[in-house]
Amino acid sequence: MAVTEYLARLTIVSANDLPKTDRLSKIDPYFVINVNGQQFKTSVKDDNENPVFNESFYPRVQRGGQGLLSGQLELHLYDEDTFSDSYVAKYAYDLSTFTPSQLDKPLTFNLEYVKDKYKSQNRSPTITIKLDGLVQSFSSLRTMFAAMPGFLTNDVNHACYIPIQESNGLIYVGVEYEANGKIDFKVYLTRPGAPLYLDMLVLSGRQYTKVRRRLYKDGHMVTPGLVVFEELKVDDVPLNMDFNQLGLIVFDSQQLSRTNADQVVTAHGWKGAMTFAMATKVLHNVEIDMHNQEIYMTVDPGETLLLVDYDKDDADIKLAVLANPSTTNKAYDLTVRGQNVKKMTELYVPPVPKLGGRVQVTRLFELDDLQYGTRFEDIEILRYQLSNPRQYTIQGITRLMG
């Protein structure tokens, strides 16, 4: 029977009705957890017989062909003491009894005293845990895709790079395992100037998707054999996400227009460096949010607004895409001519109201880490016509959930 290694998220939620270990004070509890030879330890909760931990750990577990886990989860309760900690109680859980219906559900177990002297207190100590996540580990993913043409790994950083086969090496999906138990997903374009527009988003329900984007004008080597020119990143994705709901959409794109921020702001009377107070007095035909210190200027009527956001005495440049029928089959971009670019996009479903509800914004682009002295004329605003959408899911590409 095939056995696959998975990463799980184990949360020690709380414990209740813990005994005293001396006559003068309550217990100072902590738990030591063993999962198939891996050991973890919670923090200590001083003087607390009903501690709440809510601490998560990320053990590797084995899962057989029938979906059953194997091995044992051991929970050991200790009382911290100045000179020598006391071993108080324990519980051993057979992981093969865990069922899919118990995922992300609190499970409460009765702790067993390790010494008879605690029984006289007539307490019934319990521990509550949750187990969820269950995604294939780096080593399992590496083994599963090893035979795929073009598949690459970075064993030091625990990252797998999976080519979308029908793209003929043009598009890669990266899965990077973080030490904190979370996963970063990246999508790469391996050719400069490819007439494609890539988008990552949550596919159903009420959504907020933040995607970090990077452009590398001369290419960037991610790992030997993989040089990329564009990168999309969704970071710190929790293990318990349904990866069928995290999507990648690839469009063919054709550029419709290109302008720069200087042309936009000059048309509204912008001159030189301006504080928010100066801008509100000098600029014309603009929308102003006095509370948030934001100034909006039309770029493409009914489609986009250039937003100057005064944040902590600094002005951030953003592009707001309006929720109108004219924007549904178009894409937009905010970039800096001739530079490597870091930016962030935020997608809102449903759209968010701005300017007291006068406009509805479905997406925001924001430039990150602009070089000091970047001029408005170097900031470019691009507009594209989209066609031929191809939709993928992260689960379909990576099979992370098995």
Short mmCIF file of N, CA and C in Angstrom, two decimals, residues 2-140:
data_model
loop_
_atom_site.label_atom_id
_atom_site.label_comp_id
_atom_site.label_asym_id
_atom_site.label_seq_id
_atom_site.Cartn_x
_atom_site.Cartn_y
_atom_site.Cartn_z
N ALA A 2 0.60 2.20 -0.92
CA ALA A 2 1.39 3.42 -1.01
C ALA A 2 1.15 4.29 0.22
N VAL A 3 2.24 4.83 0.76
CA VAL A 3 2.16 5.73 1.90
C VAL A 3 2.78 7.06 1.50
N THR A 4 2.08 8.15 1.78
CA THR A 4 2.53 9.49 1.41
C THR A 4 2.69 10.33 2.66
N GLU A 5 3.73 11.16 2.66
CA GLU A 5 3.96 12.04 3.80
C GLU A 5 3.21 13.35 3.63
N TYR A 6 2.49 13.73 4.66
CA TYR A 6 1.71 14.97 4.66
C TYR A 6 2.18 15.88 5.79
N LEU A 7 1.95 17.17 5.59
CA LEU A 7 2.09 18.14 6.68
C LEU A 7 0.73 18.38 7.28
N ALA A 8 0.66 18.40 8.60
CA ALA A 8 -0.59 18.70 9.28
C ALA A 8 -0.39 19.92 10.17
N ARG A 9 -1.49 20.58 10.48
CA ARG A 9 -1.45 21.63 11.49
C ARG A 9 -2.12 21.09 12.75
N LEU A 10 -1.36 20.96 13.80
CA LEU A 10 -1.87 20.49 15.09
C LEU A 10 -1.95 21.69 16.03
N THR A 11 -3.15 21.99 16.49
CA THR A 11 -3.35 23.11 17.40
C THR A 11 -3.70 22.59 18.79
N ILE A 12 -2.89 22.96 19.76
CA ILE A 12 -3.22 22.70 21.15
C ILE A 12 -4.12 23.85 21.59
N VAL A 13 -5.40 23.57 21.74
CA VAL A 13 -6.38 24.63 21.99
C VAL A 13 -6.39 25.03 23.46
N SER A 14 -6.64 24.07 24.33
CA SER A 14 -6.80 24.40 25.75
C SER A 14 -6.73 23.13 26.58
N ALA A 15 -6.68 23.32 27.89
CA ALA A 15 -6.79 22.22 28.85
C ALA A 15 -7.69 22.70 29.99
N ASN A 16 -8.31 21.75 30.66
CA ASN A 16 -9.26 22.13 31.70
C ASN A 16 -9.15 21.23 32.92
N ASP A 17 -9.47 21.82 34.06
CA ASP A 17 -9.56 21.09 35.32
C ASP A 17 -8.24 20.39 35.67
N LEU A 18 -7.15 21.09 35.48
CA LEU A 18 -5.85 20.50 35.78
C LEU A 18 -5.60 20.51 37.29
N PRO A 19 -4.88 19.52 37.80
CA PRO A 19 -4.70 19.41 39.25
C PRO A 19 -3.62 20.35 39.77
N LYS A 20 -3.66 20.57 41.07
CA LYS A 20 -2.54 21.22 41.73
C LYS A 20 -1.42 20.20 41.90
N THR A 21 -0.20 20.68 41.87
CA THR A 21 0.93 19.77 42.14
C THR A 21 1.60 20.08 43.47
N ASP A 22 1.18 21.19 44.10
CA ASP A 22 1.60 21.45 45.48
C ASP A 22 0.49 22.22 46.18
N ARG A 23 0.60 22.41 47.47
CA ARG A 23 -0.47 23.00 48.24
C ARG A 23 -0.51 24.52 48.17
N LEU A 24 0.53 25.13 47.68
CA LEU A 24 0.64 26.58 47.76
C LEU A 24 0.14 27.32 46.53
N SER A 25 0.11 26.66 45.40
CA SER A 25 -0.25 27.39 44.18
C SER A 25 -0.89 26.45 43.17
N LYS A 26 -1.48 27.07 42.14
CA LYS A 26 -2.02 26.29 41.04
C LYS A 26 -0.88 25.82 40.13
N ILE A 27 -1.23 24.95 39.22
CA ILE A 27 -0.27 24.38 38.29
C ILE A 27 0.22 25.44 37.30
N ASP A 28 1.49 25.33 36.88
CA ASP A 28 2.06 26.14 35.79
C ASP A 28 2.24 25.20 34.59
N PRO A 29 1.17 24.98 33.81
CA PRO A 29 1.18 23.86 32.86
C PRO A 29 1.85 24.18 31.53
N TYR A 30 2.41 23.16 30.93
CA TYR A 30 2.79 23.17 29.53
C TYR A 30 2.71 21.73 29.02
N PHE A 31 2.63 21.59 27.70
CA PHE A 31 2.54 20.26 27.10
C PHE A 31 3.75 20.00 26.21
N VAL A 32 4.22 18.78 26.27
CA VAL A 32 5.20 18.28 25.32
C VAL A 32 4.46 17.31 24.41
N ILE A 33 4.62 17.51 23.10
CA ILE A 33 3.87 16.74 22.11
C ILE A 33 4.86 15.91 21.31
N ASN A 34 4.56 14.64 21.15
CA ASN A 34 5.35 13.76 20.30
C ASN A 34 4.46 13.22 19.19
N VAL A 35 4.91 13.36 17.95
CA VAL A 35 4.18 12.82 16.81
C VAL A 35 5.17 12.02 15.97
N ASN A 36 5.08 10.72 16.07
CA ASN A 36 5.95 9.85 15.27
C ASN A 36 7.42 10.28 15.33
N GLY A 37 7.90 10.54 16.54
CA GLY A 37 9.31 10.89 16.72
C GLY A 37 9.63 12.37 16.63
N GLN A 38 8.66 13.20 16.28
CA GLN A 38 8.86 14.65 16.24
C GLN A 38 8.33 15.26 17.54
N GLN A 39 9.09 16.14 18.12
CA GLN A 39 8.71 16.69 19.43
C GLN A 39 8.48 18.19 19.36
N PHE A 40 7.43 18.63 20.04
CA PHE A 40 7.07 20.05 20.12
C PHE A 40 6.72 20.38 21.57
N LYS A 41 6.73 21.66 21.89
CA LYS A 41 6.46 22.09 23.26
C LYS A 41 5.67 23.39 23.25
N THR A 42 4.62 23.45 24.06
CA THR A 42 3.85 24.68 24.18
C THR A 42 4.56 25.65 25.12
N SER A 43 4.04 26.85 25.17
CA SER A 43 4.49 27.80 26.19
C SER A 43 3.94 27.38 27.56
N VAL A 44 4.46 28.01 28.59
CA VAL A 44 4.00 27.75 29.96
C VAL A 44 2.93 28.78 30.32
N LYS A 45 1.85 28.31 30.92
CA LYS A 45 0.79 29.20 31.39
C LYS A 45 0.84 29.24 32.92
N ASP A 46 1.32 30.34 33.44
CA ASP A 46 1.56 30.42 34.88
C ASP A 46 0.27 30.38 35.68
N ASP A 47 0.29 29.55 36.75
CA ASP A 47 -0.77 29.57 37.76
C ASP A 47 -2.15 29.47 37.12
N ASN A 48 -2.35 28.43 36.30
CA ASN A 48 -3.59 28.35 35.51
C ASN A 48 -4.04 26.91 35.39
N GLU A 49 -5.17 26.59 35.99
CA GLU A 49 -5.69 25.22 35.92
C GLU A 49 -6.61 25.00 34.73
N ASN A 50 -6.95 26.09 34.02
CA ASN A 50 -7.77 26.01 32.80
C ASN A 50 -7.11 26.82 31.69
N PRO A 51 -5.91 26.45 31.30
CA PRO A 51 -5.16 27.29 30.35
C PRO A 51 -5.71 27.22 28.93
N VAL A 52 -5.60 28.35 28.24
CA VAL A 52 -5.90 28.43 26.81
C VAL A 52 -4.58 28.66 26.09
N PHE A 53 -4.24 27.76 25.19
CA PHE A 53 -2.97 27.84 24.47
C PHE A 53 -3.14 28.42 23.06
N ASN A 54 -3.98 27.79 22.26
CA ASN A 54 -4.15 28.17 20.85
C ASN A 54 -2.80 28.29 20.15
N GLU A 55 -1.97 27.27 20.31
CA GLU A 55 -0.65 27.23 19.69
C GLU A 55 -0.62 26.11 18.65
N SER A 56 -0.07 26.43 17.48
CA SER A 56 -0.07 25.47 16.37
C SER A 56 1.33 24.96 16.09
N PHE A 57 1.39 23.69 15.71
CA PHE A 57 2.63 23.01 15.35
C PHE A 57 2.38 22.26 14.04
N TYR A 58 3.46 21.90 13.36
CA TYR A 58 3.32 21.37 12.00
C TYR A 58 4.09 20.06 11.84
N PRO A 59 3.54 18.99 12.37
CA PRO A 59 4.21 17.69 12.25
C PRO A 59 4.00 17.08 10.87
N ARG A 60 4.92 16.20 10.50
CA ARG A 60 4.77 15.37 9.31
C ARG A 60 4.09 14.07 9.72
N VAL A 61 3.08 13.67 8.97
CA VAL A 61 2.35 12.44 9.28
C VAL A 61 2.28 11.58 8.02
N GLN A 62 2.11 10.30 8.22
CA GLN A 62 2.02 9.36 7.11
C GLN A 62 0.56 9.04 6.83
N ARG A 63 0.23 8.98 5.55
CA ARG A 63 -1.15 8.70 5.14
C ARG A 63 -1.13 7.58 4.11
N GLY A 64 -1.91 6.55 4.36
CA GLY A 64 -1.94 5.40 3.47
C GLY A 64 -2.88 5.59 2.30
N GLY A 65 -2.93 4.57 1.44
CA GLY A 65 -3.75 4.64 0.23
C GLY A 65 -5.23 4.79 0.50
N GLN A 66 -5.71 4.36 1.66
CA GLN A 66 -7.12 4.50 2.01
C GLN A 66 -7.41 5.83 2.69
N GLY A 67 -6.41 6.70 2.78
CA GLY A 67 -6.60 8.00 3.40
C GLY A 67 -6.42 8.03 4.89
N LEU A 68 -6.06 6.88 5.50
CA LEU A 68 -5.91 6.82 6.95
C LEU A 68 -4.51 7.25 7.36
N LEU A 69 -4.45 7.99 8.46
CA LEU A 69 -3.16 8.35 9.03
C LEU A 69 -2.60 7.17 9.80
N SER A 70 -1.32 7.21 10.07
CA SER A 70 -0.70 6.14 10.86
C SER A 70 0.19 6.76 11.93
N GLY A 71 0.44 5.98 12.97
CA GLY A 71 1.30 6.45 14.04
C GLY A 71 0.52 6.92 15.24
N GLN A 72 1.20 7.62 16.12
CA GLN A 72 0.61 7.99 17.41
C GLN A 72 0.95 9.43 17.77
N LEU A 73 -0.04 10.11 18.33
CA LEU A 73 0.12 11.45 18.88
C LEU A 73 0.14 11.33 20.40
N GLU A 74 1.23 11.74 21.02
CA GLU A 74 1.36 11.66 22.48
C GLU A 74 1.36 13.07 23.06
N LEU A 75 0.54 13.26 24.09
CA LEU A 75 0.40 14.55 24.76
C LEU A 75 0.82 14.39 26.22
N HIS A 76 1.82 15.11 26.64
CA HIS A 76 2.37 14.96 27.99
C HIS A 76 2.26 16.30 28.72
N LEU A 77 1.57 16.28 29.85
CA LEU A 77 1.36 17.48 30.66
C LEU A 77 2.44 17.58 31.74
N TYR A 78 3.06 18.76 31.83
CA TYR A 78 4.07 19.03 32.85
C TYR A 78 3.69 20.28 33.64
N ASP A 79 4.21 20.34 34.85
CA ASP A 79 4.10 21.54 35.69
C ASP A 79 5.51 22.12 35.83
N GLU A 80 5.67 23.36 35.39
CA GLU A 80 6.99 23.99 35.49
C GLU A 80 7.29 24.34 36.95
N ASP A 81 8.51 24.06 37.37
CA ASP A 81 8.94 24.37 38.73
C ASP A 81 10.35 24.93 38.68
N THR A 82 10.70 25.67 39.71
CA THR A 82 12.01 26.33 39.73
C THR A 82 13.16 25.34 39.62
N PHE A 83 13.05 24.23 40.31
CA PHE A 83 14.16 23.29 40.37
C PHE A 83 13.97 22.09 39.43
N SER A 84 12.77 21.54 39.42
CA SER A 84 12.53 20.35 38.60
C SER A 84 11.06 20.29 38.20
N ASP A 85 10.80 20.22 36.90
CA ASP A 85 9.42 20.15 36.43
C ASP A 85 8.81 18.81 36.78
N SER A 86 7.50 18.83 37.03
CA SER A 86 6.79 17.61 37.40
C SER A 86 6.00 17.08 36.21
N TYR A 87 6.13 15.79 35.96
CA TYR A 87 5.35 15.10 34.93
C TYR A 87 4.02 14.73 35.57
N VAL A 88 2.90 15.21 34.98
CA VAL A 88 1.61 15.13 35.66
C VAL A 88 0.65 14.14 35.01
N ALA A 89 0.49 14.24 33.68
CA ALA A 89 -0.54 13.43 33.02
C ALA A 89 -0.18 13.25 31.56
N LYS A 90 -0.91 12.36 30.91
CA LYS A 90 -0.60 12.05 29.51
C LYS A 90 -1.85 11.57 28.79
N TYR A 91 -1.76 11.58 27.45
CA TYR A 91 -2.78 10.95 26.62
C TYR A 91 -2.10 10.51 25.32
N ALA A 92 -2.45 9.32 24.86
CA ALA A 92 -1.92 8.80 23.60
C ALA A 92 -3.09 8.59 22.64
N TYR A 93 -2.97 9.17 21.45
CA TYR A 93 -4.05 9.12 20.46
C TYR A 93 -3.57 8.35 19.24
N ASP A 94 -4.30 7.33 18.88
CA ASP A 94 -3.99 6.52 17.70
C ASP A 94 -4.46 7.28 16.46
N LEU A 95 -3.52 7.77 15.66
CA LEU A 95 -3.87 8.60 14.50
C LEU A 95 -4.69 7.86 13.46
N SER A 96 -4.63 6.53 13.45
CA SER A 96 -5.41 5.77 12.45
C SER A 96 -6.91 5.86 12.71
N THR A 97 -7.30 6.32 13.91
CA THR A 97 -8.73 6.47 14.21
C THR A 97 -9.27 7.83 13.77
N PHE A 98 -8.38 8.71 13.32
CA PHE A 98 -8.80 10.04 12.90
C PHE A 98 -9.52 9.96 11.56
N THR A 99 -10.68 10.62 11.45
CA THR A 99 -11.49 10.57 10.23
C THR A 99 -11.55 11.95 9.59
N PRO A 100 -11.81 12.03 8.27
CA PRO A 100 -11.90 13.34 7.60
C PRO A 100 -12.94 14.26 8.22
N SER A 101 -14.01 13.71 8.79
CA SER A 101 -15.05 14.54 9.39
C SER A 101 -14.56 15.27 10.64
N GLN A 102 -13.43 14.83 11.18
CA GLN A 102 -12.88 15.46 12.38
C GLN A 102 -11.90 16.58 12.07
N LEU A 103 -11.60 16.80 10.79
CA LEU A 103 -10.69 17.88 10.41
C LEU A 103 -11.22 19.22 10.90
N ASP A 104 -10.35 20.00 11.51
CA ASP A 104 -10.67 21.34 11.99
C ASP A 104 -11.80 21.35 13.02
N LYS A 105 -12.04 20.22 13.67
CA LYS A 105 -13.04 20.14 14.73
C LYS A 105 -12.32 19.94 16.06
N PRO A 106 -12.77 20.61 17.13
CA PRO A 106 -12.13 20.40 18.42
C PRO A 106 -12.34 18.97 18.92
N LEU A 107 -11.27 18.35 19.35
CA LEU A 107 -11.30 17.00 19.90
C LEU A 107 -10.82 17.08 21.35
N THR A 108 -11.63 16.61 22.27
CA THR A 108 -11.30 16.69 23.69
C THR A 108 -11.04 15.29 24.24
N PHE A 109 -9.92 15.15 24.95
CA PHE A 109 -9.52 13.85 25.50
C PHE A 109 -9.30 13.97 27.01
N ASN A 110 -9.60 12.87 27.69
CA ASN A 110 -9.35 12.80 29.13
C ASN A 110 -7.89 12.43 29.38
N LEU A 111 -7.22 13.24 30.16
CA LEU A 111 -5.82 12.97 30.49
C LEU A 111 -5.72 11.91 31.58
N GLU A 112 -4.69 11.11 31.49
CA GLU A 112 -4.44 10.04 32.46
C GLU A 112 -3.28 10.46 33.37
N TYR A 113 -3.56 10.44 34.69
CA TYR A 113 -2.50 10.80 35.64
C TYR A 113 -1.36 9.78 35.57
N VAL A 114 -0.15 10.28 35.76
CA VAL A 114 1.00 9.37 35.80
C VAL A 114 1.36 8.98 37.23
N LYS A 115 0.76 9.67 38.22
CA LYS A 115 0.99 9.32 39.63
C LYS A 115 -0.35 9.32 40.36
N ASP A 116 -0.54 8.37 41.26
CA ASP A 116 -1.80 8.24 41.99
C ASP A 116 -2.07 9.43 42.90
N LYS A 117 -1.04 10.15 43.32
CA LYS A 117 -1.24 11.22 44.30
C LYS A 117 -2.15 12.34 43.80
N TYR A 118 -2.29 12.47 42.46
CA TYR A 118 -3.14 13.52 41.92
C TYR A 118 -4.62 13.14 41.93
N LYS A 119 -4.92 11.86 42.05
CA LYS A 119 -6.30 11.39 41.94
C LYS A 119 -7.16 11.87 43.10
N SER A 120 -6.58 12.11 44.26
CA SER A 120 -7.35 12.49 45.44
C SER A 120 -8.03 13.85 45.30
N GLN A 121 -7.64 14.63 44.30
CA GLN A 121 -8.25 15.96 44.11
C GLN A 121 -9.60 15.89 43.40
N ASN A 122 -9.97 14.69 42.95
CA ASN A 122 -11.26 14.49 42.28
C ASN A 122 -11.45 15.44 41.09
N ARG A 123 -10.41 15.63 40.34
CA ARG A 123 -10.48 16.43 39.12
C ARG A 123 -10.48 15.52 37.90
N SER A 124 -11.02 16.05 36.82
CA SER A 124 -11.07 15.28 35.57
C SER A 124 -10.38 16.10 34.48
N PRO A 125 -9.07 16.08 34.43
CA PRO A 125 -8.34 16.94 33.49
C PRO A 125 -8.55 16.50 32.04
N THR A 126 -8.69 17.49 31.16
CA THR A 126 -8.87 17.22 29.73
C THR A 126 -7.96 18.12 28.92
N ILE A 127 -7.75 17.72 27.68
CA ILE A 127 -7.04 18.55 26.72
C ILE A 127 -7.85 18.58 25.44
N THR A 128 -7.90 19.76 24.80
CA THR A 128 -8.62 19.93 23.54
C THR A 128 -7.63 20.32 22.45
N ILE A 129 -7.71 19.60 21.33
CA ILE A 129 -6.81 19.85 20.21
C ILE A 129 -7.62 19.98 18.93
N LYS A 130 -6.99 20.46 17.88
CA LYS A 130 -7.55 20.41 16.53
C LYS A 130 -6.46 19.96 15.57
N LEU A 131 -6.87 19.20 14.57
CA LEU A 131 -5.95 18.74 13.54
C LEU A 131 -6.54 19.11 12.19
N ASP A 132 -5.77 19.82 11.37
CA ASP A 132 -6.26 20.16 10.04
C ASP A 132 -5.07 20.34 9.11
N GLY A 133 -5.32 20.90 7.94
CA GLY A 133 -4.26 21.08 6.95
C GLY A 133 -4.15 19.86 6.07
N LEU A 134 -3.28 18.95 6.41
CA LEU A 134 -3.04 17.73 5.65
C LEU A 134 -2.76 18.01 4.18
N VAL A 135 -1.60 18.59 3.91
CA VAL A 135 -1.14 18.78 2.54
C VAL A 135 0.16 18.01 2.35
N GLN A 136 0.41 17.63 1.12
CA GLN A 136 1.62 16.85 0.86
C GLN A 136 2.87 17.66 1.22
N SER A 137 3.80 16.98 1.85
CA SER A 137 5.05 17.62 2.27
C SER A 137 5.93 17.88 1.05
N PHE A 138 6.99 18.65 1.28
CA PHE A 138 7.94 18.93 0.20
C PHE A 138 8.50 17.64 -0.39
N SER A 139 8.91 16.71 0.45
CA SER A 139 9.51 15.48 -0.06
C SER A 139 8.51 14.66 -0.87
N SER A 140 7.25 14.65 -0.45
CA SER A 140 6.23 13.91 -1.20
C SER A 140 5.96 14.56 -2.55
#
